[in-house]
Coordinates of C-alpha atoms in Angstrom, one line a residue:
M1 CA -0.1 -0.1 0.1
K2 CA 1.8 3.5 -1.3
R3 CA 0.0 6.4 0.8
V4 CA 2.0 9.4 -1.0
I5 CA 1.2 13.4 0.9
T6 CA 2.6 16.3 0.0
I7 CA 2.0 19.2 1.6
G8 CA 4.9 21.4 1.6
A9 CA 7.1 22.1 4.4
A10 CA 7.0 24.1 7.7
A11 CA 8.3 27.3 7.0
A12 CA 5.6 27.0 3.4
L13 CA 2.4 26.5 4.7
G14 CA 2.9 29.8 6.8
L15 CA 3.7 29.3 9.9
G16 CA 5.8 31.2 12.0
A17 CA 9.3 30.8 13.1
A18 CA 8.2 28.9 16.8
T19 CA 5.3 26.8 15.1
A20 CA 7.3 25.9 12.2
T21 CA 10.1 24.3 14.9
A22 CA 7.8 22.9 16.4
F23 CA 6.3 21.6 13.8
A24 CA 8.7 20.2 11.9
Q25 CA 9.8 18.3 15.0
S26 CA 6.6 17.1 15.6
S27 CA 6.8 16.1 11.6
S28 CA 10.3 14.2 11.7
S29 CA 9.0 11.5 13.2
M30 CA 5.3 11.9 12.4
S31 CA 3.0 8.6 14.5
P32 CA -0.1 8.3 13.6
A33 CA -1.8 9.8 17.0
S34 CA -0.1 13.4 16.2
S35 CA 0.1 13.2 12.5
P36 CA -2.6 15.6 11.4
F37 CA -4.1 12.8 8.6
S38 CA -3.7 10.0 10.9
G39 CA -6.5 8.0 10.5
L40 CA -7.7 9.4 6.9
F41 CA -7.4 6.6 5.2
G42 CA -7.7 3.1 6.8
G43 CA -16.5 25.8 22.2
K44 CA -16.5 25.4 25.6
R45 CA -13.7 27.9 27.7
G46 CA -13.1 25.3 30.0
N47 CA -12.6 25.0 34.1
E48 CA -14.4 28.7 35.1
G49 CA -12.2 27.9 38.4
S50 CA -9.3 27.2 36.9
P51 CA -6.3 29.2 38.0
V52 CA -5.2 29.5 33.8
D53 CA -6.7 31.8 32.0
L54 CA -7.2 30.9 28.4
H55 CA -8.6 32.5 25.2
F56 CA -9.1 31.2 21.6
K57 CA -9.0 33.5 18.4
V58 CA -9.7 32.6 15.2
S59 CA -8.9 34.6 12.0
G60 CA -10.9 34.6 8.8
D61 CA -13.2 31.0 9.9
E62 CA -14.8 32.4 13.1
D63 CA -16.4 28.8 13.0
L64 CA -13.2 26.9 13.2
E65 CA -13.4 28.3 16.6
S66 CA -15.9 25.9 18.7
V67 CA -13.8 22.9 16.7
I68 CA -10.5 23.9 17.9
R69 CA -12.0 24.6 21.7
N70 CA -13.8 21.6 21.7
G71 CA -10.5 19.4 20.5
S72 CA -8.2 21.5 22.3
L73 CA -5.9 19.3 25.2
M74 CA -6.1 22.4 26.8
V75 CA -9.5 22.7 27.5
A76 CA -9.2 19.1 28.4
A77 CA -6.4 19.0 30.7
Q78 CA -8.9 22.7 32.5
D79 CA -11.7 20.1 32.9
E80 CA -9.5 17.4 35.0
G81 CA -8.1 19.7 36.9
R82 CA -4.9 19.3 35.6
V83 CA -3.3 22.8 35.6
T84 CA 0.0 22.8 36.6
G85 CA 3.0 24.5 34.3
Q86 CA 3.8 21.0 33.4
D87 CA 0.9 19.9 32.1
M88 CA 0.1 22.8 30.3
L89 CA 2.7 23.1 28.6
A90 CA 2.4 19.5 27.6
A91 CA -1.5 19.6 26.2
A92 CA 0.0 23.0 24.7
R93 CA 1.9 21.1 22.5
G94 CA -0.2 19.1 21.6
D95 CA -2.5 21.2 20.8
Y96 CA -0.2 22.2 17.4
A97 CA -0.9 18.9 15.2
R98 CA -4.8 19.0 17.0
I99 CA -5.3 22.9 15.5
L100 CA -3.0 21.8 12.9
G101 CA -5.7 18.8 12.0
A102 CA -8.8 21.4 12.3
L103 CA -7.1 23.3 9.1
Y104 CA -6.4 20.6 7.4
D105 CA -10.4 18.6 7.7
A106 CA -12.1 22.7 6.7
G107 CA -9.3 22.9 3.1
Y108 CA -6.7 25.6 5.0
Y109 CA -2.9 24.1 4.4
D110 CA -0.8 27.5 5.0
G111 CA -2.2 28.6 8.2
V112 CA -0.5 30.3 11.4
I113 CA -1.1 29.0 14.5
S114 CA 0.6 30.6 18.2
I115 CA 0.4 29.1 21.4
T116 CA 1.6 31.2 24.0
L117 CA 2.0 30.5 27.4
D118 CA 2.4 33.8 29.6
G119 CA 3.6 35.4 26.1
V120 CA 6.3 32.7 25.9
E121 CA 5.3 30.6 22.4
A122 CA 5.0 26.9 23.5
A123 CA 7.3 25.1 20.6
Q124 CA 10.3 27.1 21.9
V125 CA 10.1 25.6 25.6
A126 CA 11.4 22.6 26.3
P127 CA 9.6 19.5 28.3
L128 CA 11.6 20.1 30.9
D129 CA 12.4 24.1 31.0
A130 CA 8.3 23.8 31.8
P131 CA 6.9 27.0 34.2
K132 CA 6.1 25.5 37.4
V133 CA 2.6 28.0 37.0
V134 CA 1.5 29.2 33.8
H135 CA -1.5 32.0 34.3
T136 CA -2.4 33.2 31.1
I137 CA -2.4 31.2 27.8
N138 CA -3.4 32.9 24.4
V139 CA -4.2 30.7 20.9
S140 CA -3.6 32.9 17.7
V141 CA -4.8 30.9 14.5
Q142 CA -4.7 32.8 11.3
T143 CA -6.4 30.5 9.1
G144 CA -5.3 31.4 5.6
S145 CA -6.9 30.7 1.8
K146 CA -9.5 28.1 1.7
F147 CA -7.5 25.3 -1.2
R148 CA -9.7 24.0 -3.2
F149 CA -9.6 20.4 -5.3
S150 CA -7.3 20.8 -8.6
R151 CA -8.2 17.2 -9.1
A152 CA -10.8 14.7 -7.0
Q153 CA -10.3 11.0 -8.1
V154 CA -10.7 7.7 -6.3
A155 CA -11.1 4.6 -8.6
P156 CA -12.1 2.3 -8.9
V157 CA -15.3 2.1 -8.0
A158 CA -18.1 -0.5 -7.3
P159 CA -21.6 0.0 -9.0
G160 CA -23.6 1.6 -6.8
T161 CA -21.1 3.3 -4.9
V162 CA -22.2 7.1 -4.3
I163 CA -19.4 9.7 -3.5
S164 CA -19.7 13.0 -1.9
K165 CA -20.5 15.4 -3.8
D166 CA -17.5 17.3 -1.7
Y167 CA -15.4 15.3 -3.1
A168 CA -14.6 16.9 -6.6
V169 CA -12.8 19.4 -8.9
G170 CA -13.6 23.4 -7.7
K171 CA -14.8 21.2 -3.7
T172 CA -13.4 22.5 -0.1
A173 CA -10.4 19.7 0.0
G174 CA -11.1 19.3 3.3
T175 CA -8.7 15.9 4.9
G176 CA -12.3 15.2 5.9
T177 CA -13.8 15.4 2.7
M178 CA -10.9 13.1 1.4
K179 CA -11.4 10.3 4.0
S180 CA -15.2 9.6 3.6
A181 CA -14.3 9.5 -0.3
A182 CA -12.6 6.5 0.4
N183 CA -14.3 5.0 3.4
A184 CA -17.2 4.7 0.8
A185 CA -15.1 3.5 -2.0
V186 CA -14.6 0.6 0.2
D187 CA -17.5 0.2 2.1
G188 CA -18.9 0.3 -1.7
W189 CA -16.9 -2.5 -3.0
R190 CA -17.2 -4.0 0.7
N191 CA -20.9 -4.5 0.1
V192 CA -20.8 -6.7 -2.9
G193 CA -19.0 -9.2 -1.9
H194 CA -15.1 -7.9 -1.7
A195 CA -14.9 -8.2 2.4
K196 CA -10.8 -7.4 1.3
A197 CA -11.3 -4.0 -0.4
D198 CA -8.5 -1.6 0.9
I199 CA -7.1 1.6 -0.4
A200 CA -3.9 0.7 -2.5
E201 CA -2.8 3.9 -3.6
T202 CA -3.0 7.8 -1.9
Q203 CA -1.7 10.7 -3.6
I204 CA -2.1 14.0 -1.8
T205 CA -0.7 17.7 -2.6
A206 CA -1.2 21.5 -1.9
N207 CA -0.6 23.8 -4.9
H208 CA 0.4 26.8 -2.3
A209 CA 0.9 29.3 -5.2
D210 CA -2.7 27.8 -6.9
K211 CA -4.1 27.1 -3.1
Q212 CA -5.7 24.0 -5.1
V213 CA -5.0 20.2 -3.7
D214 CA -4.6 17.4 -6.5
S215 CA -6.1 14.0 -4.4
R216 CA -5.7 10.4 -6.1
I217 CA -7.1 7.7 -4.4
A218 CA -6.3 4.2 -5.9
V219 CA -8.9 1.4 -4.9
A220 CA -7.6 -2.3 -4.5
P221 CA -11.0 -4.5 -4.2
G222 CA -9.7 -8.5 -3.5
P223 CA -11.4 -11.3 -5.0
A224 CA -15.4 -11.5 -4.4
L225 CA -15.7 -13.7 -1.5
T226 CA -18.2 -16.3 0.3
F227 CA -19.1 -16.1 4.4
G228 CA -17.0 -19.7 5.3
Q229 CA -16.7 -20.4 9.1
L230 CA -18.5 -19.2 12.2
T231 CA -16.2 -19.2 15.6
I232 CA -18.3 -19.3 18.3
R233 CA -16.1 -18.0 22.1
G234 CA -17.4 -17.2 25.4
Y235 CA -20.5 -18.7 25.5
D236 CA -21.1 -20.7 29.5
R237 CA -24.7 -22.0 29.9
L238 CA -25.9 -21.7 26.0
D239 CA -25.8 -24.4 24.4
P240 CA -22.9 -23.9 20.9
R241 CA -25.9 -25.4 18.7
R242 CA -28.5 -22.8 19.9
L243 CA -26.4 -20.4 20.2
R244 CA -25.6 -20.9 16.4
K245 CA -29.2 -21.1 15.1
I246 CA -29.5 -18.1 17.4
A247 CA -26.7 -15.9 15.3
G248 CA -28.2 -17.1 11.7
F249 CA -24.9 -17.6 10.3
P250 CA -24.8 -17.7 6.0
E251 CA -22.5 -19.5 6.0
G252 CA -21.7 -20.6 1.5
E253 CA -23.7 -17.1 1.4
R254 CA -21.7 -14.4 -0.3
F255 CA -20.1 -11.3 2.3
D256 CA -22.1 -8.7 3.1
P257 CA -21.1 -6.6 5.7
E258 CA -25.4 -5.8 7.0
K259 CA -25.8 -9.6 7.4
I260 CA -22.8 -9.8 9.9
E261 CA -24.7 -6.6 11.4
D262 CA -28.3 -8.8 11.2
M263 CA -26.4 -11.2 13.7
R264 CA -25.1 -9.0 16.2
K265 CA -28.6 -8.1 16.2
R266 CA -30.4 -11.2 16.5
L267 CA -27.8 -12.6 19.3
R268 CA -29.1 -9.1 21.2
R269 CA -32.5 -9.5 20.8
S270 CA -32.1 -12.9 22.4
G271 CA -31.9 -11.0 25.4
V272 CA -28.5 -13.7 26.5
F273 CA -26.0 -11.8 26.4
S274 CA -24.0 -8.8 27.2
S275 CA -21.6 -8.5 25.1
I276 CA -20.9 -9.6 21.7
T277 CA -18.2 -9.5 19.4
L278 CA -18.5 -10.3 15.5
T279 CA -14.7 -10.2 14.2
E280 CA -14.0 -11.3 10.4
T281 CA -10.7 -13.4 10.4
D282 CA -7.3 -12.2 8.4
G283 CA -6.3 -13.4 5.4
I284 CA -8.6 -15.1 3.1
G285 CA -10.1 -18.9 3.4
P286 CA -10.0 -21.6 0.8
N287 CA -12.0 -21.1 -2.2
N288 CA -12.7 -17.3 -1.4
T289 CA -13.5 -17.6 2.0
Q290 CA -14.2 -15.5 5.0
D291 CA -14.2 -16.8 8.2
V292 CA -16.0 -14.7 11.7
D293 CA -15.0 -15.0 14.8
L294 CA -18.3 -14.6 17.6
L295 CA -17.1 -13.9 20.7
V296 CA -19.7 -13.4 23.1
M297 CA -20.4 -12.9 27.4
E298 CA -23.3 -14.0 29.1
Q299 CA -25.3 -12.0 31.3
K300 CA -27.2 -13.6 34.3
P301 CA -30.2 -14.9 34.0
R302 CA -32.7 -13.7 35.9
R303 CA -34.0 -10.5 36.7
I304 CA -36.5 -8.2 37.0
G305 CA -38.4 -4.7 37.1
G306 CA -41.4 -3.1 37.4
G307 CA -43.3 0.0 36.6
F308 CA -46.6 2.4 37.9
E309 CA -48.7 5.5 36.7
V310 CA -50.7 7.2 38.0
S311 CA -54.4 8.9 37.0
S312 CA -56.5 11.8 39.2
N313 CA -59.6 9.3 38.1
E314 CA -58.2 6.1 37.1
G315 CA -55.6 5.8 40.3
L316 CA -52.5 3.8 40.9
M317 CA -51.4 1.2 38.2
V318 CA -48.3 -0.8 39.3
S319 CA -46.8 -3.2 37.6
G320 CA -43.5 -6.5 37.9
Y321 CA -42.2 -8.7 35.9
W322 CA -39.9 -11.8 36.7
M323 CA -37.5 -12.7 33.5
H324 CA -35.6 -15.7 33.0
R325 CA -33.1 -15.2 29.5
N326 CA -32.0 -19.1 29.2
L327 CA -34.7 -21.5 31.0
L328 CA -33.5 -24.6 29.2
H329 CA -30.0 -23.4 28.1
G330 CA -31.3 -22.8 24.3
G331 CA -31.4 -18.9 24.8
E332 CA -35.5 -19.5 25.8
R333 CA -37.0 -16.3 27.9
L334 CA -39.5 -16.8 30.4
R335 CA -41.4 -13.8 32.1
V336 CA -43.8 -13.6 34.9
D337 CA -46.1 -10.6 34.8
A338 CA -48.3 -9.1 36.9
Q339 CA -50.3 -6.2 37.3
I340 CA -53.2 -4.2 39.8
A341 CA -54.6 -1.6 38.3
D342 CA -57.3 1.0 38.5
I343 CA -55.5 1.4 42.7
G344 CA -58.0 3.9 44.3
A345 CA -60.1 4.5 41.4
Q346 CA -63.2 7.0 41.5
T347 CA -65.5 4.8 39.2
S348 CA -64.0 1.3 39.2
A349 CA -62.5 -1.4 41.7
E350 CA -58.6 -2.7 41.5
D351 CA -58.3 -4.3 38.6
Y352 CA -55.8 -8.0 38.6
S353 CA -54.3 -9.3 35.6
L354 CA -51.0 -12.1 35.7
G355 CA -48.9 -13.7 32.3
V356 CA -46.9 -16.1 31.3
R357 CA -44.9 -15.9 28.3
L358 CA -42.1 -18.0 27.1
D359 CA -40.0 -17.2 24.3
R360 CA -38.0 -20.0 22.5
P361 CA -36.0 -17.6 20.0
A362 CA -35.3 -19.1 16.1
T363 CA -37.6 -21.5 15.9
L364 CA -38.7 -22.0 12.5
G365 CA -35.5 -19.7 11.5
A366 CA -33.3 -16.9 12.3
D367 CA -35.8 -14.1 12.4
T368 CA -38.5 -15.9 14.3
T369 CA -38.9 -16.9 17.7
G370 CA -42.2 -19.0 19.2
Y371 CA -44.3 -18.2 22.1
L372 CA -46.5 -20.0 24.9
Q373 CA -48.4 -17.7 26.5
F374 CA -50.9 -17.7 29.8
Q375 CA -53.2 -14.9 31.5
L376 CA -55.5 -14.7 33.8
Q377 CA -57.7 -11.6 34.0
R378 CA -60.0 -9.7 36.3
T379 CA -61.1 -6.8 35.7
R380 CA -63.4 -4.3 37.4
D381 CA -65.0 -1.6 35.3
E382 CA -67.4 1.1 35.8
D383 CA -69.7 -1.0 33.0
Y384 CA -68.6 -4.2 33.7
D385 CA -67.3 -7.0 35.1
L386 CA -65.2 -9.9 33.4
D387 CA -63.5 -13.1 34.8
G388 CA -61.7 -14.4 32.2
A389 CA -58.6 -16.9 31.0
T390 CA -56.5 -16.9 27.4
F391 CA -53.7 -19.9 26.3
G392 CA -51.9 -20.4 22.9
L393 CA -49.3 -20.3 20.8
G394 CA -47.1 -17.9 18.1
F395 CA -44.5 -17.1 16.5
T396 CA -43.0 -13.3 16.2
Y397 CA -40.9 -12.2 13.0
M398 CA -38.8 -10.1 13.0
P399 CA -36.1 -9.3 9.7
N400 CA -34.5 -6.1 11.1
D401 CA -35.1 -3.6 14.2
R402 CA -37.8 -1.4 12.1
L403 CA -40.2 -4.2 11.3
T404 CA -42.6 -7.1 13.1
A405 CA -44.9 -9.2 12.4
D406 CA -46.9 -11.5 15.0
I407 CA -49.2 -14.2 14.4
A408 CA -50.6 -16.5 17.2
L409 CA -54.0 -18.6 17.9
L410 CA -55.7 -18.6 21.1
Y411 CA -58.5 -19.4 22.8
S412 CA -59.9 -17.3 25.3
A413 CA -63.2 -18.2 28.1
Q414 CA -64.5 -14.7 29.8
R415 CA -66.9 -14.3 32.0
V416 CA -68.9 -10.8 31.8
N417 CA -71.3 -9.1 34.1
D418 CA -72.8 -6.4 32.7
E419 CA -74.5 -4.3 35.2
G420 CA -76.5 -7.7 36.7
N421 CA -77.0 -9.0 32.9
E422 CA -74.1 -12.8 33.0
T423 CA -72.8 -13.5 30.1
D424 CA -70.3 -16.3 28.9
F425 CA -67.5 -15.3 26.3
N426 CA -65.7 -18.3 24.7
F427 CA -64.2 -18.4 21.6
F428 CA -60.7 -19.1 19.4
S429 CA -59.3 -16.0 18.2
L430 CA -56.0 -15.5 14.7
P431 CA -54.3 -11.5 16.5
I432 CA -52.2 -11.1 12.9
S433 CA -50.3 -7.4 13.3
V434 CA -47.6 -5.6 11.6
M435 CA -45.6 -3.0 13.0
L436 CA -43.0 -0.5 10.7
D437 CA -41.2 1.5 13.6
R438 CA -39.4 4.4 11.5
R439 CA -39.1 7.2 14.7
D440 CA -35.6 8.3 15.5
N441 CA -35.7 6.8 19.3
D442 CA -38.4 5.1 21.3
T443 CA -38.6 6.6 23.8
D444 CA -38.3 10.4 23.1
A445 CA -39.3 10.6 19.2
K446 CA -37.9 13.4 17.2
R447 CA -38.8 12.4 13.3
G448 CA -40.3 9.8 11.6
Y449 CA -43.3 7.9 11.9
W450 CA -44.6 4.5 13.4
L451 CA -47.1 2.4 11.7
K452 CA -49.2 -0.7 13.7
A453 CA -52.2 -2.8 11.6
D454 CA -54.0 -5.8 13.7
V455 CA -56.3 -7.7 11.9
T456 CA -58.0 -10.5 14.7
P457 CA -60.7 -12.8 13.2
F458 CA -62.3 -15.0 16.3
L459 CA -64.2 -18.0 16.0
G460 CA -66.9 -18.0 18.9
L461 CA -68.0 -21.2 20.8
K462 CA -71.6 -21.7 22.4
D463 CA -73.9 -18.1 22.0
T464 CA -70.3 -16.1 21.2
G465 CA -70.4 -14.4 17.9
S466 CA -68.0 -15.0 14.7
G467 CA -65.8 -12.0 12.9
A468 CA -63.0 -9.6 13.1
R469 CA -61.6 -7.2 14.9
I470 CA -59.8 -4.1 12.7
L471 CA -57.6 -1.5 14.7
G472 CA -54.9 0.8 12.7
E473 CA -52.4 3.3 14.4
G474 CA -49.8 5.9 13.3
R475 CA -48.0 7.9 14.6
Q476 CA -45.5 11.0 12.6
Y477 CA -43.6 13.5 14.7
F478 CA -41.7 17.2 13.3
S479 CA -39.1 18.8 15.3
F480 CA -37.8 22.0 14.4
M481 CA -35.7 24.8 15.7
E482 CA -31.7 24.3 17.1
D483 CA -30.8 20.8 17.9
D484 CA -35.2 20.1 17.7
K485 CA -36.0 22.1 21.0
L486 CA -39.6 21.6 19.0
T487 CA -41.8 18.8 18.1
F488 CA -45.1 18.4 16.7
A489 CA -46.6 14.7 17.0
G490 CA -49.7 13.6 16.0
R491 CA -51.8 10.4 16.3
A492 CA -54.8 8.6 14.9
R493 CA -56.5 5.1 15.9
L494 CA -59.0 4.1 13.8
G495 CA -61.1 0.8 14.4
T496 CA -64.1 -1.6 13.6
I497 CA -65.8 -5.0 14.3
L498 CA -67.1 -7.0 11.4
G499 CA -69.5 -9.9 11.9
P500 CA -71.3 -9.9 14.6
D501 CA -74.1 -8.3 17.1
I502 CA -72.4 -5.8 19.4
A503 CA -74.3 -8.2 21.9
D504 CA -72.4 -11.2 20.9
T505 CA -69.2 -9.8 20.7
P506 CA -66.4 -10.2 23.9
R507 CA -66.7 -7.5 26.0
D508 CA -63.2 -6.6 26.1
Y509 CA -62.5 -6.7 21.9
L510 CA -65.0 -3.5 21.5
F511 CA -63.9 -0.1 21.9
Y512 CA -64.0 2.9 24.3
S513 CA -63.0 6.3 24.7
G514 CA -61.5 8.5 27.0
G515 CA -58.4 8.4 29.6
G516 CA -54.3 8.5 29.7
G517 CA -54.2 6.0 26.5
S518 CA -57.1 8.5 24.2
V519 CA -58.9 10.7 25.1
R520 CA -56.9 12.6 28.0
G521 CA -58.9 15.1 30.6
Q522 CA -61.9 12.5 30.0
P523 CA -62.6 10.0 32.3
Y524 CA -61.1 6.3 32.0
E525 CA -63.5 4.4 28.8
S526 CA -66.4 7.3 29.7
L527 CA -67.5 7.4 26.1
G528 CA -69.4 4.1 24.7
V529 CA -72.2 3.2 23.8
E530 CA -76.1 2.6 25.4
V531 CA -77.9 -0.7 22.5
I532 CA -77.6 -3.7 24.3
P533 CA -80.6 -4.2 26.2
G534 CA -80.3 -5.3 29.9
P535 CA -82.8 -5.9 32.9
D536 CA -83.0 -2.2 34.6
G537 CA -82.5 -0.7 30.8
T538 CA -80.2 -0.1 28.2
I539 CA -76.7 -1.4 29.2
K540 CA -73.5 1.0 28.5
T541 CA -70.3 -1.3 26.6
G542 CA -68.2 -0.2 24.2
G543 CA -68.7 0.5 20.6
M544 CA -68.0 -1.5 17.2
S545 CA -65.9 1.6 15.9
M546 CA -63.9 4.2 17.8
A547 CA -61.6 7.3 15.8
I548 CA -58.7 8.6 18.1
L549 CA -57.0 11.7 16.8
S550 CA -54.2 13.0 19.2
T551 CA -51.8 15.9 19.4
E552 CA -49.0 16.8 20.7
L553 CA -46.4 19.7 21.0
R554 CA -43.2 19.6 22.7
Y555 CA -40.8 22.3 23.1
Q556 CA -37.1 21.2 25.5
I557 CA -36.4 24.6 27.8
R558 CA -33.4 23.1 29.0
D559 CA -31.8 19.7 28.8
K560 CA -34.0 17.7 31.2
I561 CA -36.9 20.1 31.1
G562 CA -39.7 19.9 28.8
L563 CA -43.4 21.5 28.5
A564 CA -45.6 20.0 26.7
A565 CA -49.1 20.9 25.1
F566 CA -52.0 18.6 24.0
A567 CA -55.6 17.3 22.2
D568 CA -57.2 14.1 22.0
A569 CA -60.4 13.7 20.6
G570 CA -62.6 10.8 20.6
R571 CA -65.3 9.2 18.5
I572 CA -67.7 6.3 19.0
W573 CA -70.0 4.7 16.9
A574 CA -72.4 2.0 17.8
E575 CA -72.1 -0.4 14.4
S576 CA -69.6 -2.1 12.1
G577 CA -68.3 0.7 9.7
F578 CA -68.7 3.6 11.8
D579 CA -72.2 3.6 11.1
G580 CA -75.3 3.5 13.5
E581 CA -75.7 5.9 17.5
T582 CA -71.9 7.8 17.8
D583 CA -70.8 9.8 20.3
W584 CA -68.2 12.7 20.4
Q585 CA -65.5 13.6 23.3
A586 CA -62.5 16.1 23.6
G587 CA -59.6 16.7 26.3
A588 CA -56.8 19.1 26.7
G589 CA -54.2 20.5 28.7
L590 CA -50.6 20.9 29.6
G591 CA -47.6 18.3 31.5
V592 CA -44.2 18.9 32.1
R593 CA -41.5 16.1 30.7
Y594 CA -38.0 15.7 32.6
K595 CA -35.3 13.2 31.2
T596 CA -34.1 10.4 33.1
P597 CA -32.4 7.0 31.1
I598 CA -35.2 5.0 30.9
G599 CA -36.8 8.4 29.2
P600 CA -39.0 11.3 29.9
M601 CA -40.8 11.1 33.1
R602 CA -44.6 12.3 32.5
F603 CA -46.7 15.1 34.1
D604 CA -50.1 16.4 32.9
V605 CA -53.0 17.6 33.8
A606 CA -56.0 18.3 30.5
G607 CA -59.4 19.2 31.2
P608 CA -62.9 18.0 29.1
V609 CA -63.7 20.5 26.0
G610 CA -65.6 18.5 24.3
G611 CA -68.7 16.4 24.7
D612 CA -70.6 15.5 27.9
T613 CA -68.6 12.7 29.7
G614 CA -66.6 14.9 31.7
N615 CA -66.2 17.8 34.5
G616 CA -63.3 18.0 36.4
V617 CA -59.7 18.3 35.6
Q618 CA -57.5 14.9 35.3
V619 CA -53.8 14.4 36.7
Y620 CA -51.6 11.8 34.6
L621 CA -47.9 10.9 36.1
G622 CA -46.2 8.2 33.8
L623 CA -42.5 7.6 32.4
G624 CA -42.2 7.8 28.7
Q625 CA -44.4 9.9 26.2
A626 CA -47.9 9.6 25.7
F627 CA -47.5 8.5 22.4

């Protein structure tokens, strides 16, 4: 591999005598760590309590000042309390190369750098003659003229490779631009199977008379390779055969770095490992193959956790879980969830649920998890009481971090009491869901969207009706201002039930509106319909169709503190297809958000603004954004 970098002698760069001397000393035996071209191929003021007064002045390009500050060893030394004369001298001498690198990265190759310690150029002070104390440091940088490409050539490139438009004749000749072009060319070849692609030769020459840079980068693609053997190390309790199946190593397929990343994601999603290291082995294996080494470290198998949510109307909800990550030594995950809700609720008694779920990764394929689940529930809502149990098996398909599909076969048995009218529901269901998550952050999204579609066909036994429950939800996020301080979030939910009469439909399939998960400011499930005859008139239940719209405006006033204003509206219909008797409600309010390591803590106050289902203020406290 040949690399030629010709920028000119230090004096030719226009450096002052002291700076030129320092640069000449460092460049005569320049190491990759100290070179301004280090890694090219292949702000703040500091501690205000420091006794050292540190000043920066950049002439010619003021935008560079923050870059130079943020990369300064002197600023870092101040922040760490290392402010002796020896410390500051060592940091200053190291900053010459760092500042020069920042200038090169911005396309300045004839800059002048001066760093003085109490008026003495740092480059002129021998390391053993460092002063005991430094009071004032002045950093002066004159950028000089910006250089542009007279030639920007990288070859050969693989089909489909995208080289930055900034790497072109007439554009600013920054070293970062050249590095990006080289990396893109290598990645392009790797993406089409050439695992050992690398830079063969680089020639970079700066012409100071014309303020131009001649840049030529030659790429060596190497042969196209296929995946060879996978070596695994570090496992303890996990069966190595199951480890290979979970990883899904594509032996014999064309090399693709994305497939290695897919392996890492599968192993991470299993939850078994605390550390996963995948390394392409050196050299080329027999028959042009690329072997891969996998080193893992297993987590402790057991874990417990919990959560809570508080509402002034719905009371307190407390949940907890216990989980075993590797139950049968094949990556199986057993999880037991328990929840108590509506503790201290104004309109209903406590609700209880207990769920047990066993997941087995790589059941049908590397991206498919099979599961068994069992759930008991006891619900005491204002409109009905429900005692039920559900058992079933299902499969979750997750080809990537964005797309998830799920299908299950369940059997449910429920006993419902609607204001004295007791009904048994027994039915099989086949819930199918598809979710696409394109948000930039799943706990506090600023941009992107989230879509989910649920279709649940169900077959009723005895007097239970048969049909299908359809539900769709979409969320969209837009952000504005510097650092995305202002975020607009919107959510829409539409649902309907096709087939049975409302009286023959399982009550927990029906749709309600109101509460923290739908229309804030309205009491929980306060909006339904009254069409089913009962012993004392019509019974209030959920509806057969539903529409919920929510908007939220979030503003981050400080690093951890944010404000939110929101408005929600919901409508319920008594019949399928958004037909029949209907009513609506709306709510609005304000909230505060406090960032935590596991998501924003949310405190909302809301009241009704439409409909006749509520007349008081509702308070909500929870972890995570409302949506």
